[in-house]
mmCIF file of C-alpha atoms in Angstrom:
data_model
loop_
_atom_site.group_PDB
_atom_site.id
_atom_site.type_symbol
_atom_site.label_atom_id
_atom_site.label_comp_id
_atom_site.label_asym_id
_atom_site.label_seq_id
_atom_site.Cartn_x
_atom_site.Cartn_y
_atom_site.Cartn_z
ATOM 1 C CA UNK A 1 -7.934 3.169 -14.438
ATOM 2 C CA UNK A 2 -6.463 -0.112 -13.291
ATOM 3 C CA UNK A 3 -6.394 -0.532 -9.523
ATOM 4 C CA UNK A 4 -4.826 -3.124 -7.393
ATOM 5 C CA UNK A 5 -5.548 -3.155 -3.834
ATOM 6 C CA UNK A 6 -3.251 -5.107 -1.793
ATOM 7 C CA UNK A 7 -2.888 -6.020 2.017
ATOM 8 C CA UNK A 8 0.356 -7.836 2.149
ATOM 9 C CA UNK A 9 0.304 -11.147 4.351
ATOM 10 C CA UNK A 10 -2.377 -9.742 6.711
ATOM 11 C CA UNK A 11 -6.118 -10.158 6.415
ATOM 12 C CA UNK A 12 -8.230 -6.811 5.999
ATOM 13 C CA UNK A 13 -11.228 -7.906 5.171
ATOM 14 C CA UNK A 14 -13.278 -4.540 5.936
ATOM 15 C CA UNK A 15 -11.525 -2.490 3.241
ATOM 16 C CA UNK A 16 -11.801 -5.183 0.885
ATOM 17 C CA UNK A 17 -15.614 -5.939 0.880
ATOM 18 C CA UNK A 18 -16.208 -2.180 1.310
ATOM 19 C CA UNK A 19 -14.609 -1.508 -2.294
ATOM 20 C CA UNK A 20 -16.240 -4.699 -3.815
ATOM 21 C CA UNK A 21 -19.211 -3.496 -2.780
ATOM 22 C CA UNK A 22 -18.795 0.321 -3.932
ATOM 23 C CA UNK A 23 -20.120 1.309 -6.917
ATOM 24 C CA UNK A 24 -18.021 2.641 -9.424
ATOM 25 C CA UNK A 25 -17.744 4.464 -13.268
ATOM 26 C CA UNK A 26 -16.960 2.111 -15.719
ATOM 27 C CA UNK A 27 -13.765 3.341 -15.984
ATOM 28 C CA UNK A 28 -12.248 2.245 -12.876
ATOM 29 C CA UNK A 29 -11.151 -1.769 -12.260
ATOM 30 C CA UNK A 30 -10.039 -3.411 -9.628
ATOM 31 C CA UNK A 31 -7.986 -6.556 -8.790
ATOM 32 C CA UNK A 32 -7.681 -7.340 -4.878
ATOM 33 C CA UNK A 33 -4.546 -9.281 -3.030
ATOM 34 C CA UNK A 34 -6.688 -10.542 -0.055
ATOM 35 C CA UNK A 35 -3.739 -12.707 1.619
ATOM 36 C CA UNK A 36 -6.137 -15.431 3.625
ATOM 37 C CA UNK A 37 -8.916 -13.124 3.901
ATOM 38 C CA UNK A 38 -12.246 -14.609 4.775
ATOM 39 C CA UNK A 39 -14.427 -12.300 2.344
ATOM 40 C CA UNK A 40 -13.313 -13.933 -1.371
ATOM 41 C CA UNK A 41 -14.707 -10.238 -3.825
ATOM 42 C CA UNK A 42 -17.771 -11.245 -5.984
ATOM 43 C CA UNK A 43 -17.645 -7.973 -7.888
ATOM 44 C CA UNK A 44 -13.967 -7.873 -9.028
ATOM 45 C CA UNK A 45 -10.611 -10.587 -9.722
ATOM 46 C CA UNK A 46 -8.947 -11.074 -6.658
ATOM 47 C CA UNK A 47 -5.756 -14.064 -5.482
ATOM 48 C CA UNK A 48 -4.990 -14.609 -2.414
ATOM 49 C CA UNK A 49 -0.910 -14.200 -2.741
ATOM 50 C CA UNK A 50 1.135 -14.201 -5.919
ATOM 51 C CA UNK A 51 5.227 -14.182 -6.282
ATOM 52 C CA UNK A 52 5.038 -11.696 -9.182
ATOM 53 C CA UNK A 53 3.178 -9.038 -7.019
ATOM 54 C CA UNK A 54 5.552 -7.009 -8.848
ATOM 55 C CA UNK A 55 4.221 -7.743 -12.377
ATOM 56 C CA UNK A 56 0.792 -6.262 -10.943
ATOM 57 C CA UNK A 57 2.348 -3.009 -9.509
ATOM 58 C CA UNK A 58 3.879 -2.150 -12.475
ATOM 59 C CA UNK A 59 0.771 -2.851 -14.519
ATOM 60 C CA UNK A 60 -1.725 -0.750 -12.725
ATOM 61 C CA UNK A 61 -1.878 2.741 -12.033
ATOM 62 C CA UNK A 62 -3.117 2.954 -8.627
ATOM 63 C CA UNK A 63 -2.383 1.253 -5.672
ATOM 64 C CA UNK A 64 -4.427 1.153 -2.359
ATOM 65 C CA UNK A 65 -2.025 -0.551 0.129
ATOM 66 C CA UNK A 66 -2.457 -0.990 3.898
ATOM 67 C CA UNK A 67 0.550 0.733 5.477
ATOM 68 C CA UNK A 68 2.934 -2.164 5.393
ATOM 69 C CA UNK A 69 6.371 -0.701 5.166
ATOM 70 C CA UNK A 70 7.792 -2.958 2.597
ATOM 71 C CA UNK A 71 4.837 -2.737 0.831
ATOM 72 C CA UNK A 72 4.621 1.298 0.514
ATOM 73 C CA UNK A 73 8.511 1.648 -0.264
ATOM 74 C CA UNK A 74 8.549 -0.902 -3.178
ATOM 75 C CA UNK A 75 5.656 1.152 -4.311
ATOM 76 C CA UNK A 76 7.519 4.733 -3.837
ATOM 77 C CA UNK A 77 10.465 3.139 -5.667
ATOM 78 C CA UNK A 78 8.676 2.641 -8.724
ATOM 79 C CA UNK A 79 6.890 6.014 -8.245
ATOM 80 C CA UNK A 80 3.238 4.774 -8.075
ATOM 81 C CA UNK A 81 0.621 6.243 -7.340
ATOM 82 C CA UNK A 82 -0.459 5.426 -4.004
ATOM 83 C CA UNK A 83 -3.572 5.134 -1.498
ATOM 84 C CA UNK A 84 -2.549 4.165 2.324
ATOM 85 C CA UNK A 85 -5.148 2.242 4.382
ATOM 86 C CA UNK A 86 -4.121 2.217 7.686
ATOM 87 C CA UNK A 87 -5.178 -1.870 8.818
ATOM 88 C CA UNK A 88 -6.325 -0.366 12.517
ATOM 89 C CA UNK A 89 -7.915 -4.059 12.586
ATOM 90 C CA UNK A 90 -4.711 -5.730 13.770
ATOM 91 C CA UNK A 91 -3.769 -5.996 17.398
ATOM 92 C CA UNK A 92 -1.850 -2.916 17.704
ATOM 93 C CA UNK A 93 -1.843 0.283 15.272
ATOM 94 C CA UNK A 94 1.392 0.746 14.155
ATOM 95 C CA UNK A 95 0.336 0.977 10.552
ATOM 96 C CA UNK A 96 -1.195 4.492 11.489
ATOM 97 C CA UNK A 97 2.343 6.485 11.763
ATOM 98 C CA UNK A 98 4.083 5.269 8.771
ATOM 99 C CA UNK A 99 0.453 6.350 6.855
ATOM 100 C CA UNK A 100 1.049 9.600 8.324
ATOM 101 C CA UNK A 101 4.825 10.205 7.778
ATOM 102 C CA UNK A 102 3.629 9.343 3.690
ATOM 103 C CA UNK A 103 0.875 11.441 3.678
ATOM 104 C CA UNK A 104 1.889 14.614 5.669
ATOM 105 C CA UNK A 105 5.186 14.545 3.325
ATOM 106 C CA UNK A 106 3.252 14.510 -0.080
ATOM 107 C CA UNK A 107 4.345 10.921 -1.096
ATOM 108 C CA UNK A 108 0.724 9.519 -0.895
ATOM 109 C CA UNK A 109 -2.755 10.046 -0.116
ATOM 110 C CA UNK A 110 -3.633 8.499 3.167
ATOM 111 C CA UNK A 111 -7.005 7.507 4.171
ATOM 112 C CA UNK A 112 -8.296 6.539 7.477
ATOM 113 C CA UNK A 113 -12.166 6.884 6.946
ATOM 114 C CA UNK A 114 -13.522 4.220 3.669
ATOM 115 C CA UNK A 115 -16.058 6.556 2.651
ATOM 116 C CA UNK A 116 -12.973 8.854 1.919
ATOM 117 C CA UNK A 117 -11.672 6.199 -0.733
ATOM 118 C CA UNK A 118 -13.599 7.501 -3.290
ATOM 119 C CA UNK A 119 -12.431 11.069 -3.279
ATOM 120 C CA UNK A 120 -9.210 9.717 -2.802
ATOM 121 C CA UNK A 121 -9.617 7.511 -5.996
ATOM 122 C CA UNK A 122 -10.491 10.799 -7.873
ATOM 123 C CA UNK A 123 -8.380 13.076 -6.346
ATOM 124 C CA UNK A 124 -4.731 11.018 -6.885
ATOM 125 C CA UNK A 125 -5.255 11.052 -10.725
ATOM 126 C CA UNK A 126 -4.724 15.023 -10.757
ATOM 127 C CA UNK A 127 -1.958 15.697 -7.901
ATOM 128 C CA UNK A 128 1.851 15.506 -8.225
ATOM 129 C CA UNK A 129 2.684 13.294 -5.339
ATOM 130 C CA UNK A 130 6.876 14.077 -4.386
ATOM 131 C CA UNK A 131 9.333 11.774 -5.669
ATOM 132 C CA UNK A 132 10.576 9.081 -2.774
ATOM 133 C CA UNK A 133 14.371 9.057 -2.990
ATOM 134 C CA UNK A 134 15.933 6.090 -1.574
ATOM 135 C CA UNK A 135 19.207 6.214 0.260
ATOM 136 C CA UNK A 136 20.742 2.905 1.454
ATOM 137 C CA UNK A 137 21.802 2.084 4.550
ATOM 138 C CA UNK A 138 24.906 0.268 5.346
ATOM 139 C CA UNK A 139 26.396 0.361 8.262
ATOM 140 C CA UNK A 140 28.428 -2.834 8.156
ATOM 141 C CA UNK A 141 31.780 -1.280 8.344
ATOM 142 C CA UNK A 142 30.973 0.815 11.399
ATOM 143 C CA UNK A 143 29.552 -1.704 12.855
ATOM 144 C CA UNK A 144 32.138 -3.997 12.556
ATOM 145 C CA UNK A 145 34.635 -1.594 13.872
ATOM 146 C CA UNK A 146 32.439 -0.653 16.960
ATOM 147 C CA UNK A 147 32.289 -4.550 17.577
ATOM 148 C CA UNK A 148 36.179 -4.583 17.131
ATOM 149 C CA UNK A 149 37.026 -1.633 19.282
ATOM 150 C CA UNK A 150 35.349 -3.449 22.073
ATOM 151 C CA UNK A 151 33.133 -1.095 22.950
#
């Protein structure tokens, strides 16, 4: 099972040398997206940013994302499999209600604890997570005629 575990543009070095350091079957690999991290992985690949992010989604079959928005619906639109991390390290903790909203509605796992990453890991390869349908929203023309009106 390919794995890539990415944290967007915001350090999270905790969950990052806590799976380099876990110990896992032969089966699993990971690659890490540390952004400027200070912990570089000496157990798995790892970059610290790359414009073709998307070229690594697509090519593994679990992701364990911190609960960046953009991050978790490009994910959902190409129906990955995903793993939320909550980053509770950053000043404040918005990350935490988006990973619930995912989680409570069946479109990922969610994981607060690390030592739960590993259940996690096994768990996601044998549940249907729901399908994430996207709706656009444009609101241009009412905006513009709210602007108009004068209101």
């Amino acid at each position: 099972m390919k794995i890539l575990v990415t944290v967007g543009t915001t350090r999270f070095d905790s969950l990052i040398k806590y799976l380099d350091e876990l110990v896992l079957p032969s089966d699993m690999a990971f690659t890490f997206q540390i952004a400027d991290g200070a912990y570089k992985p000496v157990n798995h690949t790892f970059f610290s940013f790359s414009k073709k992010i998307d070229q690594y989604y697509k090519s593994s079959d679990v992701i364990i994302c911190h609960a960046g928005a953009g991050t978790i619906y490009k994910l959902l639109e190409l129906r990955k499999r995903i793993i939320i991390v909550p980053n509770t390290e950053r000043t404040d903790n918005h990350q935490l209600d988006i990973a619930a909203f995912m989680g409570n509605n069946g479109y990922a796992l969610t994981v607060i604890d690390f030592d739960e990453l590993f259940n996690a890991l096994q768990q996601i390869k044998g549940i249907d997570l729901l399908p994430f349908e996207k709706h656009d929203f444009d609101k241009t023309e009412e905006i513009l005629r709210f602007s108009l009106s004068g209101n």
